[in-house]
Amino acid sequence: MLTKRIIPCFDVLDGRVVKHVGFLNDRRDAGNPVALAKQYCDAGADELVLLDISASGEGRLATRRVVEQVAAQTNIPLTVGGGVSAVDDVRNLLLAGADKVSMNTGAFRNPRLIQEAAHRFGEQCVVVAIDANLNPATGDYEVMIQGGKVTTGASVMEWAKQAEQLGAGEILLTSFRQDGTRDGFDLQLTRRVAESVGVPVIASGGAGRKEHFYDVLTEGQADAALAASVFHFAETSVREVKAYLRERGVPIRWLNNAL
Amino acid sequence: MIAILDPGIGNLHSVQHGLARAGADTVVIGDATAWERAARQGIRVDGVILPGVGAFGDAMFQLRHTGFIPIVRDTAEKGVPLLGICLGMQLLFDYSTEHGRHDGLGLLPGSVVRFGQGVKVPHMGWNNLDHVASNHPLLTGVSVGDYVYFVHSYVVQAERPEDVLASATYGDTVVPAVVGRGSVMGTQFHPEKSGDVGETILRNFVRLCTQSQTREVLA
């Protein structure tokens, strides 16, 4: 049976993993990305997502070296995103060793990027990341871009469907409201998107306890759940989450020798 | 040396890294000219990997364009171990119906069709093997229940059930996960991304390549 996936995510700034501390833009060095990636891999993570948050070209080159090293040292799928706005960006990340490339603002501004990347490299490696925010006036979820700085007014459901039609192999859906709260995933959002598209949906934003993963993978109908700080701060571990899911009958990949 | 054929579509680093972890030396070959150059330099090819991402028709076009088709056929005829990965496995069969009918390499009898309704496509993620021919040398150490990483929208329908060495189930569909006859083998999943189970399979393949080399030297 196809299993639900647990995906640790980390932010990479100029070649180092950083942790966001609290709600301020206070970032702390979280160490060597390759060592962390291996650690998650050994713990039974099903995939890794690495987001490049470098602003400068030099920072991006440093991140590219990290992608190369992580790809060489791990044996699970690796998705890389951050600042992807052209087919060449996709190509460069794939050449550095990414298995999939995540695109967000770049794809929203230029939807043909999805089509071109899917055509050239295959749909399986095109992940469209959508940051969603609830508009309380309409009750609809709207697409946010530029890391949540810009509200587009576009419907998340419509954009997700369009992205799928253009060739997205997967949707990485982040609830802007829940992100960083550790209050749990946005189940309603996740479920509505998962019901609207035929491609897998990765839920993101709000993981704080192992129960949250269970909720989003069952009631939320997500195919995978992504989390960052909850794993980095060791509030729960990949293994603990998986053990909990397994006890409750959620199909997951269980490694007896996981650390 | 294991040759990885790169018809210029996808990223082959993960395959290369996977084989390196399995202890093999690899060379990436971009077209027939590069293959001949390697031969002139005395590079001895003990096994061939046929990767593949993208669409079936495009991949066959690229194989033709790069002059790889006779090389792959020759590899199969000589009995040098050949491993198709993902789309590369599908290409071993007679034809696919992906975006119209396209002929494949025809090294194994069967066709490639889209998944039926009722399941999310692509079949993406970790699925467990529910049938494993564990006596096959490619699958030594691999057991029923082991998880491997799949990403594909089309599925092989092998004409000879005995060519299916391992399978998984997705919805109502039995998914051939490992196929093989003689030295021609394929995995629908990505062994290079399938954790320790995938590494076991790559190590087995590398061992098969070394053994076939030994045989050739003795002969």
Short mmCIF file of C-alpha atoms in Angstrom, two decimals:
data_model
loop_
_atom_site.label_atom_id
_atom_site.label_comp_id
_atom_site.label_asym_id
_atom_site.label_seq_id
_atom_site.Cartn_x
_atom_site.Cartn_y
_atom_site.Cartn_z
CA MET A 1 0.00 0.00 0.00
CA LEU A 2 1.21 3.50 -0.81
CA THR A 3 2.28 5.15 2.41
CA LYS A 4 1.84 8.63 3.79
CA ARG A 5 5.09 10.57 3.85
CA ILE A 6 6.75 12.54 6.64
CA ILE A 7 9.02 15.26 5.28
CA PRO A 8 11.43 17.36 7.34
CA CYS A 9 12.17 20.71 5.75
CA PHE A 10 15.06 23.04 6.31
CA ASP A 11 15.93 26.55 5.37
CA VAL A 12 19.40 27.07 3.98
CA LEU A 13 21.00 30.50 4.11
CA ASP A 14 24.36 30.93 2.39
CA GLY A 15 25.12 27.24 2.73
CA ARG A 16 24.09 26.76 6.38
CA VAL A 17 20.88 25.48 7.89
CA VAL A 18 19.13 28.14 9.93
CA LYS A 19 16.39 27.85 12.50
CA HIS A 20 13.77 30.47 12.96
CA VAL A 21 13.42 31.29 16.60
CA GLY A 22 10.10 32.62 17.76
CA PHE A 23 8.10 34.91 15.54
CA LEU A 24 10.80 37.50 15.10
CA ASN A 25 13.17 37.23 12.22
CA ASP A 26 15.76 35.84 14.58
CA ARG A 27 17.67 33.07 12.86
CA ARG A 28 20.12 30.77 14.50
CA ASP A 29 22.65 28.54 12.90
CA ALA A 30 21.40 24.97 13.11
CA GLY A 31 24.54 23.39 11.89
CA ASN A 32 25.85 21.39 9.04
CA PRO A 33 23.13 20.68 6.47
CA VAL A 34 24.71 17.43 5.32
CA ALA A 35 24.92 16.03 8.85
CA LEU A 36 21.32 17.07 9.53
CA ALA A 37 20.09 15.55 6.28
CA LYS A 38 21.79 12.25 7.07
CA GLN A 39 20.35 12.30 10.56
CA TYR A 40 16.79 12.72 9.26
CA CYS A 41 17.41 10.10 6.59
CA ASP A 42 18.53 7.58 9.21
CA ALA A 43 15.57 8.47 11.41
CA GLY A 44 13.18 7.33 8.68
CA ALA A 45 12.28 10.60 6.95
CA ASP A 46 10.61 9.79 3.64
CA GLU A 47 11.92 12.80 1.75
CA LEU A 48 13.78 16.01 2.45
CA VAL A 49 12.87 19.52 1.41
CA LEU A 50 15.55 22.16 1.33
CA LEU A 51 14.57 25.79 0.86
CA ASP A 52 17.20 28.24 -0.25
CA ILE A 53 16.54 31.54 1.49
CA SER A 54 19.79 33.20 0.40
CA ALA A 55 19.34 36.61 -1.12
CA SER A 56 22.63 36.95 -2.98
CA GLY A 57 24.06 35.07 -5.91
CA GLU A 58 27.00 33.97 -3.81
CA GLY A 59 24.67 32.63 -1.15
CA ARG A 60 22.88 30.63 -3.83
CA LEU A 61 26.12 29.13 -5.04
CA ALA A 62 26.87 28.07 -1.48
CA THR A 63 23.44 26.47 -1.29
CA ARG A 64 24.02 24.68 -4.56
CA ARG A 65 27.11 23.07 -3.03
CA VAL A 66 24.93 21.99 -0.10
CA VAL A 67 22.45 20.40 -2.52
CA GLU A 68 25.31 18.50 -4.16
CA GLN A 69 26.58 17.22 -0.83
CA VAL A 70 23.17 16.29 0.56
CA ALA A 71 22.31 14.45 -2.66
CA ALA A 72 25.56 12.51 -2.50
CA GLN A 73 25.12 11.53 1.14
CA THR A 74 21.44 10.57 1.33
CA ASN A 75 19.34 7.93 -0.37
CA ILE A 76 15.86 9.42 -0.22
CA PRO A 77 14.22 11.96 -2.53
CA LEU A 78 15.35 15.56 -2.23
CA THR A 79 13.22 18.57 -3.17
CA VAL A 80 14.87 21.95 -3.46
CA GLY A 81 13.15 25.32 -3.76
CA GLY A 82 13.63 29.00 -3.19
CA GLY A 83 13.76 31.74 -5.79
CA VAL A 84 13.02 29.49 -8.78
CA SER A 85 11.79 31.71 -11.60
CA ALA A 86 13.16 30.23 -14.82
CA VAL A 87 13.59 26.85 -16.46
CA ASP A 88 17.35 27.28 -16.09
CA ASP A 89 16.92 27.53 -12.31
CA VAL A 90 15.10 24.19 -12.40
CA ARG A 91 17.78 22.66 -14.56
CA ASN A 92 20.59 23.94 -12.33
CA LEU A 93 19.00 22.52 -9.20
CA LEU A 94 18.38 19.17 -10.89
CA LEU A 95 21.98 19.14 -12.07
CA ALA A 96 23.11 19.89 -8.53
CA GLY A 97 21.30 16.75 -7.41
CA ALA A 98 17.72 17.73 -6.57
CA ASP A 99 15.11 15.14 -7.51
CA LYS A 100 12.30 17.65 -7.52
CA VAL A 101 12.20 21.41 -7.69
CA SER A 102 9.69 23.50 -5.84
CA MET A 103 8.46 26.73 -7.39
CA ASN A 104 6.18 29.31 -5.82
CA THR A 105 6.16 33.03 -6.75
CA GLY A 106 8.00 32.34 -10.00
CA ALA A 107 5.32 29.88 -11.11
CA PHE A 108 2.45 32.12 -10.05
CA ARG A 109 3.84 35.07 -11.99
CA ASN A 110 4.69 32.93 -15.00
CA PRO A 111 2.55 29.76 -15.06
CA ARG A 112 4.23 28.65 -18.28
CA LEU A 113 7.27 27.88 -16.15
CA ILE A 114 5.37 24.86 -14.80
CA GLN A 115 4.56 23.70 -18.31
CA GLU A 116 8.08 24.17 -19.62
CA ALA A 117 9.70 22.48 -16.63
CA ALA A 118 7.23 19.56 -16.76
CA HIS A 119 7.81 19.15 -20.46
CA ARG A 120 11.59 19.24 -20.23
CA PHE A 121 12.21 17.37 -17.02
CA GLY A 122 8.99 15.47 -16.38
CA GLU A 123 6.00 16.23 -14.18
CA GLN A 124 7.42 14.11 -11.38
CA CYS A 125 10.03 16.72 -10.57
CA VAL A 126 7.77 19.78 -10.61
CA VAL A 127 6.43 20.74 -7.20
CA VAL A 128 4.23 23.82 -7.08
CA ALA A 129 4.28 25.44 -3.66
CA ILE A 130 1.23 27.47 -2.71
CA ASP A 131 1.02 29.72 0.33
CA ALA A 132 -2.64 30.04 1.26
CA ASN A 133 -4.37 32.53 3.46
CA LEU A 134 -8.03 32.62 4.47
CA ASN A 135 -9.89 35.75 3.47
CA PRO A 136 -12.39 36.13 6.32
CA ALA A 137 -14.63 38.35 4.21
CA THR A 138 -15.23 35.75 1.51
CA GLY A 139 -14.37 32.55 3.35
CA ASP A 140 -12.09 31.63 0.47
CA TYR A 141 -8.42 30.82 0.55
CA GLU A 142 -6.24 33.22 -1.38
CA VAL A 143 -2.78 32.74 -2.86
CA MET A 144 0.02 34.68 -1.20
CA ILE A 145 3.37 35.16 -2.92
CA GLN A 146 6.81 36.50 -2.05
CA GLY A 147 6.88 34.61 1.20
CA GLY A 148 3.51 35.97 2.28
CA LYS A 149 4.33 39.61 1.63
CA VAL A 150 1.90 39.92 -1.28
CA THR A 151 -1.74 38.85 -1.37
CA THR A 152 -2.83 38.10 -4.90
CA GLY A 153 -6.56 37.65 -4.39
CA ALA A 154 -6.38 34.51 -6.56
CA SER A 155 -8.29 31.44 -5.38
CA VAL A 156 -6.06 28.68 -3.99
CA MET A 157 -8.38 25.95 -5.33
CA GLU A 158 -8.33 27.44 -8.84
CA TRP A 159 -4.57 27.95 -8.83
CA ALA A 160 -3.97 24.41 -7.57
CA LYS A 161 -6.15 23.00 -10.34
CA GLN A 162 -4.44 25.15 -12.94
CA ALA A 163 -1.01 24.15 -11.68
CA GLU A 164 -2.01 20.49 -12.00
CA GLN A 165 -3.24 21.01 -15.55
CA LEU A 166 0.00 22.74 -16.47
CA GLY A 167 1.98 19.75 -15.27
CA ALA A 168 2.66 20.07 -11.55
CA GLY A 169 3.40 16.60 -10.18
CA GLU A 170 2.71 17.62 -6.62
CA ILE A 171 1.31 20.53 -4.60
CA LEU A 172 3.15 21.75 -1.51
CA LEU A 173 0.44 23.59 0.38
CA THR A 174 1.33 25.92 3.25
CA SER A 175 -1.21 27.55 5.47
CA PHE A 176 0.07 31.05 6.02
CA ARG A 177 -2.09 31.48 9.09
CA GLN A 178 -0.91 28.30 10.76
CA ASP A 179 2.73 28.47 9.76
CA GLY A 180 4.92 28.86 12.81
CA THR A 181 2.05 28.52 15.32
CA ARG A 182 2.56 24.81 16.10
CA ASP A 183 -1.22 24.72 16.60
CA GLY A 184 -1.79 22.08 13.97
CA PHE A 185 -2.23 22.05 10.21
CA ASP A 186 -5.15 23.80 8.53
CA LEU A 187 -7.30 20.72 7.97
CA GLN A 188 -10.05 22.44 6.05
CA LEU A 189 -7.64 24.03 3.59
CA THR A 190 -5.71 20.82 3.08
CA ARG A 191 -8.80 18.73 2.58
CA ARG A 192 -10.35 21.16 0.10
CA VAL A 193 -7.20 21.23 -2.02
CA ALA A 194 -6.66 17.47 -1.76
CA GLU A 195 -10.23 16.95 -3.00
CA SER A 196 -9.78 19.45 -5.85
CA VAL A 197 -6.66 17.98 -7.44
CA GLY A 198 -5.60 14.55 -8.61
CA VAL A 199 -1.93 14.94 -7.72
CA PRO A 200 -0.44 14.37 -4.26
CA VAL A 201 -0.74 17.18 -1.73
CA ILE A 202 1.94 17.88 0.88
CA ALA A 203 0.52 19.73 3.87
CA SER A 204 2.69 22.29 5.58
CA GLY A 205 2.41 24.88 8.30
CA GLY A 206 1.40 24.42 11.90
CA ALA A 207 2.83 21.07 12.97
CA GLY A 208 3.45 21.09 16.70
CA ARG A 209 2.61 17.61 17.99
CA LYS A 210 2.44 14.10 16.62
CA GLU A 211 -1.37 14.23 16.74
CA HIS A 212 -1.31 17.04 14.19
CA PHE A 213 0.32 14.75 11.64
CA TYR A 214 -2.36 12.14 12.22
CA ASP A 215 -5.12 14.71 11.75
CA VAL A 216 -3.81 16.14 8.51
CA LEU A 217 -3.06 12.73 6.98
CA THR A 218 -6.53 11.38 7.84
CA GLU A 219 -9.14 14.13 8.15
CA GLY A 220 -7.07 16.56 6.05
CA GLN A 221 -6.55 13.88 3.35
CA ALA A 222 -2.97 14.99 2.75
CA ASP A 223 -0.59 12.55 1.08
CA ALA A 224 2.38 13.87 3.01
CA ALA A 225 3.08 16.20 5.89
CA LEU A 226 5.99 18.58 6.06
CA ALA A 227 7.43 20.20 9.14
CA ALA A 228 10.50 22.17 10.10
CA SER A 229 10.81 23.62 13.57
CA VAL A 230 8.97 20.81 15.34
CA PHE A 231 11.71 18.43 14.23
CA HIS A 232 14.62 20.87 14.51
CA PHE A 233 13.69 21.75 18.08
CA ALA A 234 13.19 18.06 18.86
CA GLU A 235 9.69 18.59 20.20
CA THR A 236 8.89 15.38 18.45
CA SER A 237 10.90 13.21 16.11
CA VAL A 238 10.26 11.60 12.77
CA ARG A 239 10.37 8.24 14.50
CA GLU A 240 7.92 9.24 17.21
CA VAL A 241 5.47 10.66 14.67
CA LYS A 242 5.72 7.51 12.57
CA ALA A 243 5.28 5.21 15.55
CA TYR A 244 2.15 7.13 16.51
CA LEU A 245 0.73 6.95 12.97
CA ARG A 246 1.54 3.28 12.72
CA GLU A 247 -0.25 2.46 15.98
CA ARG A 248 -3.34 4.17 14.59
CA GLY A 249 -3.33 2.28 11.33
CA VAL A 250 -2.04 5.02 9.02
CA PRO A 251 0.10 3.37 6.33
CA ILE A 252 3.64 4.58 6.75
CA ARG A 253 7.09 3.30 5.83
CA TRP A 254 8.47 1.79 8.98
CA LEU A 255 12.14 1.09 9.41
CA ASN A 256 12.98 -1.30 12.20
CA ASN A 257 16.51 -0.02 12.41
CA ALA A 258 15.64 3.70 12.35
CA LEU A 259 17.48 5.83 14.86
CA MET B 1 32.96 0.35 -15.14
CA ILE B 2 29.22 0.87 -15.29
CA ALA B 3 28.00 3.12 -18.08
CA ILE B 4 25.04 5.40 -17.44
CA LEU B 5 23.38 6.41 -20.68
CA ASP B 6 22.35 10.06 -20.59
CA PRO B 7 20.13 11.03 -23.49
CA GLY B 8 20.08 14.54 -22.06
CA ILE B 9 16.72 14.56 -20.34
CA GLY B 10 17.19 14.30 -16.65
CA ASN B 11 19.42 14.46 -13.67
CA LEU B 12 21.69 11.47 -13.31
CA HIS B 13 23.56 12.50 -10.22
CA SER B 14 21.40 10.48 -7.90
CA VAL B 15 21.96 7.33 -9.96
CA GLN B 16 25.68 8.04 -10.02
CA HIS B 17 25.79 8.68 -6.28
CA GLY B 18 23.77 5.53 -5.63
CA LEU B 19 26.16 3.41 -7.69
CA ALA B 20 29.13 5.06 -6.01
CA ARG B 21 27.67 4.12 -2.61
CA ALA B 22 27.29 0.59 -3.98
CA GLY B 23 31.01 0.59 -4.74
CA ALA B 24 30.94 0.97 -8.52
CA ASP B 25 32.90 3.21 -10.85
CA THR B 26 30.60 4.93 -13.31
CA VAL B 27 30.92 6.83 -16.53
CA VAL B 28 28.14 8.96 -17.99
CA ILE B 29 27.86 8.56 -21.74
CA GLY B 30 26.00 11.25 -23.68
CA ASP B 31 25.72 9.71 -27.13
CA ALA B 32 27.05 7.02 -29.48
CA THR B 33 30.15 9.08 -30.28
CA ALA B 34 31.05 9.32 -26.61
CA TRP B 35 30.46 5.57 -26.31
CA GLU B 36 32.87 4.85 -29.16
CA ARG B 37 35.41 7.26 -27.72
CA ALA B 38 35.20 5.45 -24.39
CA ALA B 39 35.68 2.12 -26.19
CA ARG B 40 38.77 3.46 -27.98
CA GLN B 41 40.17 4.61 -24.65
CA GLY B 42 39.87 1.05 -23.46
CA ILE B 43 37.08 1.73 -20.97
CA ARG B 44 35.51 -1.60 -20.25
CA VAL B 45 31.76 -1.53 -19.79
CA ASP B 46 30.60 -4.26 -17.39
CA GLY B 47 27.05 -3.01 -17.09
CA VAL B 48 24.72 -0.40 -18.50
CA ILE B 49 22.14 1.75 -16.73
CA LEU B 50 19.28 3.17 -18.74
CA PRO B 51 17.65 5.89 -16.65
CA GLY B 52 14.80 8.00 -17.85
CA VAL B 53 12.44 10.74 -16.84
CA GLY B 54 9.82 12.55 -18.86
CA ALA B 55 7.55 11.11 -21.49
CA PHE B 56 8.03 7.76 -23.26
CA GLY B 57 7.89 9.16 -26.82
CA ASP B 58 10.40 11.92 -26.05
CA ALA B 59 12.75 9.45 -24.41
CA MET B 60 12.65 7.10 -27.42
CA PHE B 61 13.25 10.08 -29.68
CA GLN B 62 16.29 11.00 -27.61
CA LEU B 63 17.59 7.43 -27.65
CA ARG B 64 17.31 7.38 -31.43
CA HIS B 65 18.77 10.85 -31.77
CA THR B 66 21.84 10.01 -29.65
CA GLY B 67 22.42 6.72 -31.45
CA PHE B 68 21.84 4.73 -28.26
CA ILE B 69 19.35 2.21 -29.63
CA PRO B 70 21.88 -0.13 -31.31
CA ILE B 71 24.12 0.22 -28.23
CA VAL B 72 21.33 -0.88 -25.89
CA ARG B 73 20.38 -3.77 -28.18
CA ASP B 74 23.99 -4.83 -28.46
CA THR B 75 24.35 -4.71 -24.66
CA ALA B 76 21.34 -6.98 -24.30
CA GLU B 77 22.50 -9.39 -27.00
CA LYS B 78 25.97 -9.71 -25.50
CA GLY B 79 24.48 -10.49 -22.13
CA VAL B 80 26.09 -7.49 -20.43
CA PRO B 81 23.81 -6.59 -17.49
CA LEU B 82 21.38 -3.82 -18.41
CA LEU B 83 19.24 -2.06 -15.83
CA GLY B 84 16.43 0.29 -16.84
CA ILE B 85 15.25 2.60 -14.10
CA CYS B 86 11.73 4.06 -13.95
CA LEU B 87 10.94 5.21 -17.50
CA GLY B 88 14.10 3.35 -18.48
CA MET B 89 12.39 0.11 -17.42
CA GLN B 90 9.28 0.97 -19.43
CA LEU B 91 11.41 1.62 -22.52
CA LEU B 92 12.52 -2.05 -22.45
CA PHE B 93 9.01 -3.12 -23.47
CA ASP B 94 7.27 -3.19 -26.87
CA TYR B 95 5.26 0.00 -26.74
CA SER B 96 3.57 2.64 -24.57
CA THR B 97 0.31 4.52 -24.96
CA GLU B 98 1.66 7.67 -23.31
CA HIS B 99 0.56 10.62 -25.50
CA GLY B 100 -0.19 8.34 -28.46
CA ARG B 101 1.32 4.98 -29.26
CA HIS B 102 5.11 4.87 -29.25
CA ASP B 103 7.31 1.86 -29.91
CA GLY B 104 9.83 0.95 -27.25
CA LEU B 105 12.99 -1.14 -27.40
CA GLY B 106 11.09 -4.42 -27.50
CA LEU B 107 13.62 -6.26 -25.34
CA LEU B 108 10.83 -7.58 -23.12
CA PRO B 109 7.32 -8.39 -24.38
CA GLY B 110 4.53 -6.18 -23.07
CA SER B 111 3.11 -2.70 -23.10
CA VAL B 112 2.91 0.38 -20.91
CA VAL B 113 -0.48 1.92 -20.09
CA ARG B 114 -1.81 4.71 -17.88
CA PHE B 115 -3.13 3.94 -14.40
CA GLY B 116 -6.90 3.53 -14.31
CA GLN B 117 -9.37 5.81 -12.56
CA GLY B 118 -9.76 5.98 -8.82
CA VAL B 119 -6.16 6.54 -7.80
CA LYS B 120 -4.01 9.65 -7.67
CA VAL B 121 -1.62 9.84 -10.59
CA PRO B 122 1.38 9.88 -10.47
CA HIS B 123 1.81 6.90 -8.18
CA MET B 124 4.22 8.85 -6.02
CA GLY B 125 5.86 7.81 -2.81
CA TRP B 126 6.91 4.77 -0.85
CA ASN B 127 5.05 1.55 -1.53
CA ASN B 128 5.82 -1.93 -0.27
CA LEU B 129 6.65 -4.93 -2.41
CA ASP B 130 4.05 -7.66 -1.99
CA HIS B 131 5.71 -10.16 -4.28
CA VAL B 132 9.46 -10.68 -4.51
CA ALA B 133 11.39 -13.37 -6.39
CA SER B 134 14.06 -13.33 -3.70
CA ASN B 135 16.03 -16.12 -5.39
CA HIS B 136 16.83 -13.75 -8.26
CA PRO B 137 20.37 -12.38 -7.90
CA LEU B 138 19.16 -8.79 -8.35
CA LEU B 139 16.87 -9.23 -5.35
CA THR B 140 19.12 -11.00 -2.87
CA GLY B 141 18.36 -9.54 0.53
CA VAL B 142 15.10 -7.92 -0.58
CA SER B 143 11.92 -9.17 1.09
CA VAL B 144 8.16 -8.92 0.82
CA GLY B 145 7.08 -5.82 2.75
CA ASP B 146 10.17 -3.77 1.90
CA TYR B 147 9.45 -0.18 0.85
CA VAL B 148 10.73 1.43 -2.32
CA TYR B 149 10.18 4.87 -3.84
CA PHE B 150 7.97 5.13 -6.94
CA VAL B 151 7.14 8.09 -9.18
CA HIS B 152 5.27 7.16 -12.36
CA SER B 153 1.96 7.63 -14.14
CA TYR B 154 2.15 4.66 -16.50
CA VAL B 155 2.43 1.03 -15.60
CA VAL B 156 3.92 -1.99 -17.36
CA GLN B 157 1.76 -4.88 -18.51
CA ALA B 158 4.24 -7.69 -18.98
CA GLU B 159 3.19 -10.40 -21.40
CA ARG B 160 5.11 -13.09 -19.51
CA PRO B 161 4.26 -13.17 -15.81
CA GLU B 162 7.63 -14.77 -15.10
CA ASP B 163 9.37 -11.58 -16.25
CA VAL B 164 7.90 -9.77 -13.25
CA LEU B 165 10.39 -10.34 -10.44
CA ALA B 166 8.71 -8.10 -7.87
CA SER B 167 5.47 -6.17 -7.68
CA ALA B 168 3.52 -3.73 -5.55
CA THR B 169 -0.16 -2.83 -5.47
CA TYR B 170 -1.62 0.61 -6.12
CA GLY B 171 -5.38 0.83 -5.87
CA ASP B 172 -6.55 -2.21 -7.81
CA THR B 173 -3.50 -2.30 -10.04
CA VAL B 174 -0.64 -4.74 -9.68
CA VAL B 175 2.44 -2.67 -10.42
CA PRO B 176 5.43 -4.58 -11.81
CA ALA B 177 8.22 -3.14 -9.68
CA VAL B 178 11.16 -5.23 -10.88
CA VAL B 179 11.29 -7.01 -14.23
CA GLY B 180 13.95 -9.13 -15.78
CA ARG B 181 14.88 -11.85 -18.18
CA GLY B 182 18.49 -12.90 -18.36
CA SER B 183 20.74 -9.88 -18.37
CA VAL B 184 17.93 -7.41 -19.18
CA MET B 185 16.48 -5.97 -15.96
CA GLY B 186 14.49 -2.99 -14.82
CA THR B 187 13.05 -1.32 -11.74
CA GLN B 188 9.96 0.85 -11.93
CA PHE B 189 10.95 2.52 -8.67
CA HIS B 190 14.11 4.53 -8.09
CA PRO B 191 16.62 2.27 -6.31
CA GLU B 192 18.93 5.26 -5.86
CA LYS B 193 16.19 6.96 -3.82
CA SER B 194 14.81 3.91 -2.04
CA GLY B 195 16.87 3.96 1.12
CA ASP B 196 18.76 0.85 2.19
CA VAL B 197 16.52 -1.46 0.15
CA GLY B 198 17.45 0.42 -3.01
CA GLU B 199 21.10 0.30 -2.08
CA THR B 200 20.88 -3.46 -1.67
CA ILE B 201 19.49 -3.74 -5.20
CA LEU B 202 22.19 -1.48 -6.64
CA ARG B 203 24.86 -3.51 -4.86
CA ASN B 204 23.34 -6.68 -6.33
CA PHE B 205 23.41 -5.14 -9.79
CA VAL B 206 27.05 -4.11 -9.36
CA ARG B 207 27.87 -7.65 -8.25
CA LEU B 208 26.10 -9.08 -11.32
CA CYS B 209 28.19 -6.77 -13.50
CA THR B 210 31.42 -7.90 -11.86
CA GLN B 211 30.47 -11.54 -12.17
CA SER B 212 29.58 -11.22 -15.82
CA GLN B 213 32.97 -9.58 -16.36
CA THR B 214 34.64 -12.55 -14.68
CA ARG B 215 32.75 -14.91 -16.92
CA GLU B 216 33.75 -12.98 -20.00
CA VAL B 217 37.40 -13.00 -18.98
CA LEU B 218 37.29 -16.74 -18.36
CA ALA B 219 35.64 -17.34 -21.73
#
